[in-house]
Tab-separated table of C-alpha atoms in Angstrom:
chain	number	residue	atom	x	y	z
A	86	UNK	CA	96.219	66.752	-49.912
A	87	UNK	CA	94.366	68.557	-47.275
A	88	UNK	CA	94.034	66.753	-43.879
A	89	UNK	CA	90.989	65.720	-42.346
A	90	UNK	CA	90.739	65.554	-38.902
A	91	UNK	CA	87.365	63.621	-37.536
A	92	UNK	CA	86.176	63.652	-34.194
A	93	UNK	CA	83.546	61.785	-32.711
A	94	UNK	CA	82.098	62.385	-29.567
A	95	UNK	CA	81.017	59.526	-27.512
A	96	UNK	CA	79.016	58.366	-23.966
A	97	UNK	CA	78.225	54.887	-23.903
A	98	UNK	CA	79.424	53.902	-27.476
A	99	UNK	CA	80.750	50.533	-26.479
A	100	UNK	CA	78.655	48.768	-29.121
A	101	UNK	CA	79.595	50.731	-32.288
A	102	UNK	CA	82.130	52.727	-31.499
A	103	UNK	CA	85.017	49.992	-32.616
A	104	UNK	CA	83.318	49.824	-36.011
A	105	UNK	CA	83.138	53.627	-36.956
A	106	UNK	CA	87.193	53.759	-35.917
A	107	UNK	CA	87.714	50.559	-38.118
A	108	UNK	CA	85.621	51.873	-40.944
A	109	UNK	CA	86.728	55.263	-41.280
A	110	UNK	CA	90.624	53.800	-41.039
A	111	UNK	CA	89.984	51.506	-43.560
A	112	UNK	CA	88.263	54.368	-45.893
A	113	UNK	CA	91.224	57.008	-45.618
A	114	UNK	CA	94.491	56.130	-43.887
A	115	UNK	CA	95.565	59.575	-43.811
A	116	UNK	CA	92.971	60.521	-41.656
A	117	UNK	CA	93.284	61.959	-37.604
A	118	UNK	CA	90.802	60.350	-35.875
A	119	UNK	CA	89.696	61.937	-32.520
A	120	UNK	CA	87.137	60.217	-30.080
A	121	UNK	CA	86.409	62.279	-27.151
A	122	UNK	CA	84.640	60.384	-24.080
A	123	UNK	CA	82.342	62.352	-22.269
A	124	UNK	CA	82.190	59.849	-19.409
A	125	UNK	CA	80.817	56.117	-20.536
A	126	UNK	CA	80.023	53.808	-17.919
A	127	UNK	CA	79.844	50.842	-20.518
A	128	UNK	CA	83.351	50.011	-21.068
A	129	UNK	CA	83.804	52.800	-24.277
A	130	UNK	CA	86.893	54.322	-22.501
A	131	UNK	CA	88.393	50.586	-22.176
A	132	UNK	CA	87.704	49.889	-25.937
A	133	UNK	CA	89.031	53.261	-27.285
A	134	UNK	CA	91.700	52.646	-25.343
A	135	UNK	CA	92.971	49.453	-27.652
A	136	UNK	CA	92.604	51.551	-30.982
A	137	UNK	CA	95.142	53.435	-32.572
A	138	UNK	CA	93.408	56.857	-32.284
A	139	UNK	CA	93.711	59.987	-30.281
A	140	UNK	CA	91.738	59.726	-26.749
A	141	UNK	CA	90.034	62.381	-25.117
A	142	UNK	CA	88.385	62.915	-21.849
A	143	UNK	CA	86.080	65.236	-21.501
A	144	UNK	CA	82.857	66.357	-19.661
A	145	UNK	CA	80.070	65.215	-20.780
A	146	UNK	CA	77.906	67.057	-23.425
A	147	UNK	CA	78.621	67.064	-27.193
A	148	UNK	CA	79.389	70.824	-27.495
A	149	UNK	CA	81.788	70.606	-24.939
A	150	UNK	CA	82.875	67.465	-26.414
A	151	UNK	CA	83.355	68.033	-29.944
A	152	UNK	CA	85.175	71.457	-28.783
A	153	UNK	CA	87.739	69.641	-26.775
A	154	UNK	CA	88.184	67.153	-29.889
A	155	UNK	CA	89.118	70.066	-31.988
A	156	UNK	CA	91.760	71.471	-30.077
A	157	UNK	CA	93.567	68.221	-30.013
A	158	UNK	CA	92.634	68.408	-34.177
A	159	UNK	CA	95.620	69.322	-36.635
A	160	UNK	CA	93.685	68.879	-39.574
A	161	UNK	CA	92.847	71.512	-41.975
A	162	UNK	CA	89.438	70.037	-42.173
A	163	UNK	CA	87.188	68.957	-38.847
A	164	UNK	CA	84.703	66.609	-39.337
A	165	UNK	CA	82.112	66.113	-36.730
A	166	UNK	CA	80.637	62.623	-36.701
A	167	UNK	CA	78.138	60.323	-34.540
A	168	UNK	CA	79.507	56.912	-33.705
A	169	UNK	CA	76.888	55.035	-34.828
A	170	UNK	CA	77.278	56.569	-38.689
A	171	UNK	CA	78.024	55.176	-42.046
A	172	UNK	CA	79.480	56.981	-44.643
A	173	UNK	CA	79.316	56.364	-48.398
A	174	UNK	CA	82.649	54.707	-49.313
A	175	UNK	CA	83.514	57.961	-51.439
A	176	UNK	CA	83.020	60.263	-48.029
A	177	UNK	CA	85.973	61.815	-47.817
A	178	UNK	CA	87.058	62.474	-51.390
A	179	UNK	CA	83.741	64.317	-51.456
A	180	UNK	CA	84.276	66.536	-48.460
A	181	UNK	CA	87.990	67.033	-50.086
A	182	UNK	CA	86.530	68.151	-53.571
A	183	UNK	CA	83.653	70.593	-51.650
A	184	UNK	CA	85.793	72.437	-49.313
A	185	UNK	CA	88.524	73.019	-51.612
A	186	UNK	CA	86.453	75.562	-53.586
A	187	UNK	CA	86.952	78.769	-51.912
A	188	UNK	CA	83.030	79.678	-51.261
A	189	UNK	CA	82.692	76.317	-49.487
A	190	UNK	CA	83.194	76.427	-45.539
A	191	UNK	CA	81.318	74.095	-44.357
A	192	UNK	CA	78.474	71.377	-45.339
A	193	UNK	CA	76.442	68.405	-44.120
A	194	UNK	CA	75.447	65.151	-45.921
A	195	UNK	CA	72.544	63.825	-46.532
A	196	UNK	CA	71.007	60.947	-44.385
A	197	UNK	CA	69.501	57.503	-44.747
A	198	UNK	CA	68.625	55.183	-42.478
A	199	UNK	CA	68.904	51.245	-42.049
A	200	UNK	CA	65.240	51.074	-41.125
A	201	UNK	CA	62.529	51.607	-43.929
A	202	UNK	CA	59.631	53.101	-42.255
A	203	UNK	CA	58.019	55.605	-44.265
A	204	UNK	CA	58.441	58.443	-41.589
A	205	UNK	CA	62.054	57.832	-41.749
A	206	UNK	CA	62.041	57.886	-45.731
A	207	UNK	CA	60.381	61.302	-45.636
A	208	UNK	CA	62.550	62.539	-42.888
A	209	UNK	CA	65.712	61.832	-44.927
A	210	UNK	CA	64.350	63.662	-48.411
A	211	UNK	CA	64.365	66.595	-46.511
A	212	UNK	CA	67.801	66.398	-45.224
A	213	UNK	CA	68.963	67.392	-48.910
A	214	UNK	CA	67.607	70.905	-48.193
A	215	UNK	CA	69.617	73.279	-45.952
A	216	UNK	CA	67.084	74.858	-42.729
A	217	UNK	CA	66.973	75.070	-39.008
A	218	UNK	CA	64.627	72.257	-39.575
A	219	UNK	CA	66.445	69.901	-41.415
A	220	UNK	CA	70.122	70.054	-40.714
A	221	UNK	CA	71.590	68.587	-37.962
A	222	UNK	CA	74.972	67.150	-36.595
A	223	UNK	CA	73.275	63.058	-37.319
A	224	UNK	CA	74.310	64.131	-40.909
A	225	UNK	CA	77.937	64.720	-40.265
A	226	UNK	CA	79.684	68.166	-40.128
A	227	UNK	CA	82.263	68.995	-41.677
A	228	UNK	CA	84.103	72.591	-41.862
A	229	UNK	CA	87.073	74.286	-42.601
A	230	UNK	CA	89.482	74.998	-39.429
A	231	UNK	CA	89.624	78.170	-40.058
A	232	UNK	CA	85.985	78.604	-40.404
A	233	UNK	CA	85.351	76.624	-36.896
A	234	UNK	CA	87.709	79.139	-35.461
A	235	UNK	CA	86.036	82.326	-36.277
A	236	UNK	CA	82.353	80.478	-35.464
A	237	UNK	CA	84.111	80.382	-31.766
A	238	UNK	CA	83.357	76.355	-32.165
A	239	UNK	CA	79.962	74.927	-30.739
A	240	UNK	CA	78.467	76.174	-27.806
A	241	UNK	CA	78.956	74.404	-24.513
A	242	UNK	CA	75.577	72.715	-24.613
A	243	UNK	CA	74.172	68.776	-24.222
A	244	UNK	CA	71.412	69.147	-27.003
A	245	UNK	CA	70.893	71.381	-30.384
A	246	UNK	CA	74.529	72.633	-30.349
A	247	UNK	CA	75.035	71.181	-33.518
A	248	UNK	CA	71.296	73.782	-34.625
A	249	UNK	CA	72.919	76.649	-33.190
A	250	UNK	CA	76.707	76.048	-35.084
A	251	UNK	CA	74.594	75.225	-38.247
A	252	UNK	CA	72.628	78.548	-37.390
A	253	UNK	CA	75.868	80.630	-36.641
A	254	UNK	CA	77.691	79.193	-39.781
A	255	UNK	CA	74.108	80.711	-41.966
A	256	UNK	CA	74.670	84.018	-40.971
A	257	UNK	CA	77.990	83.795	-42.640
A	258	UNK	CA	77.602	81.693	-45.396
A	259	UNK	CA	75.756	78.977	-47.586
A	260	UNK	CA	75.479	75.637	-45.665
């Protein structure tokens, strides 16, 4: 079985970043979880520090974040994930199943929210359909290692890193 490693970037998580460790540990004990503080002035650091994870520190700013994540990562699979997400309870047999097929380097899911508001309904139909205008890192990333590698990782920036490594990853293959 193919490792997953999952790293979650984090600055001033302190209110759900306990539950996304405890989930995804209760979903898949096989997993390497990876939270990388960039910083929190809330108490994060404190509360990451009682979990049985790996613990970054980092500067702050989610490219640089979710880069320094990965090199601590000895998974065959990354998976790139917001705190405050919750995955279907099949998650990571799915991203298992995808990336195992040879084509398949690297893929998003699709989102919901907890809120119904219509603008949010019609936000997350179009999350199903792969564009600069729809895909983002809210929806989970996952990729191949190897795949990560040659993309040269996410670019050392606060905001739209996760558009530009979705952008990069087109050029190269089907998202």
């Amino acid at each position: 079985m193919k490792k997953i490693s999952v790293v979650i970037s984090i600055y001033n998580e302190r209110q759900c970043i306990a539950r996304c460790v405890k989930m995804l540990q209760a979903m898949d004990a096989h997993l390497q979880i990876i939270v990388v503080d960039g910083g929190s002035e809330d108490g994060s650091w404190d509360i990451i520090e009682s979990l049985d994870i790996i613990r970054v520190r980092s500067r702050k700013g989610r490219g640089t974040q979710m880069n320094a994540g990965a090199q601590k990562a000895s998974g065959d699979y990354l998976f790139f994930l917001h705190a405050d997400t919750w995955l279907s309870p099949d998650a990571f047999a799915q991203i298992r199943e995808y990336l195992s097929q040879d084509q398949n380097q690297i893929g998003t899911f699709r989102m919901g929210f907890d809120v119904d508001h219509c603008l949010l309904r019609f936000y997350a139909y179009f999350t199903r359909f792969d564009s600069l205008f729809t895909s983002f890192g809210d929806q989970g990333i996952f990729v191949k290692r190897d795949f990560f590698d040659l993309l040269g990782g996410f670019p050392d920036w606060c905001l739209f890193e996760d558009v530009h490594f979705l952008r990069m990853a087109r050029r190269q293959t089907k998202i």
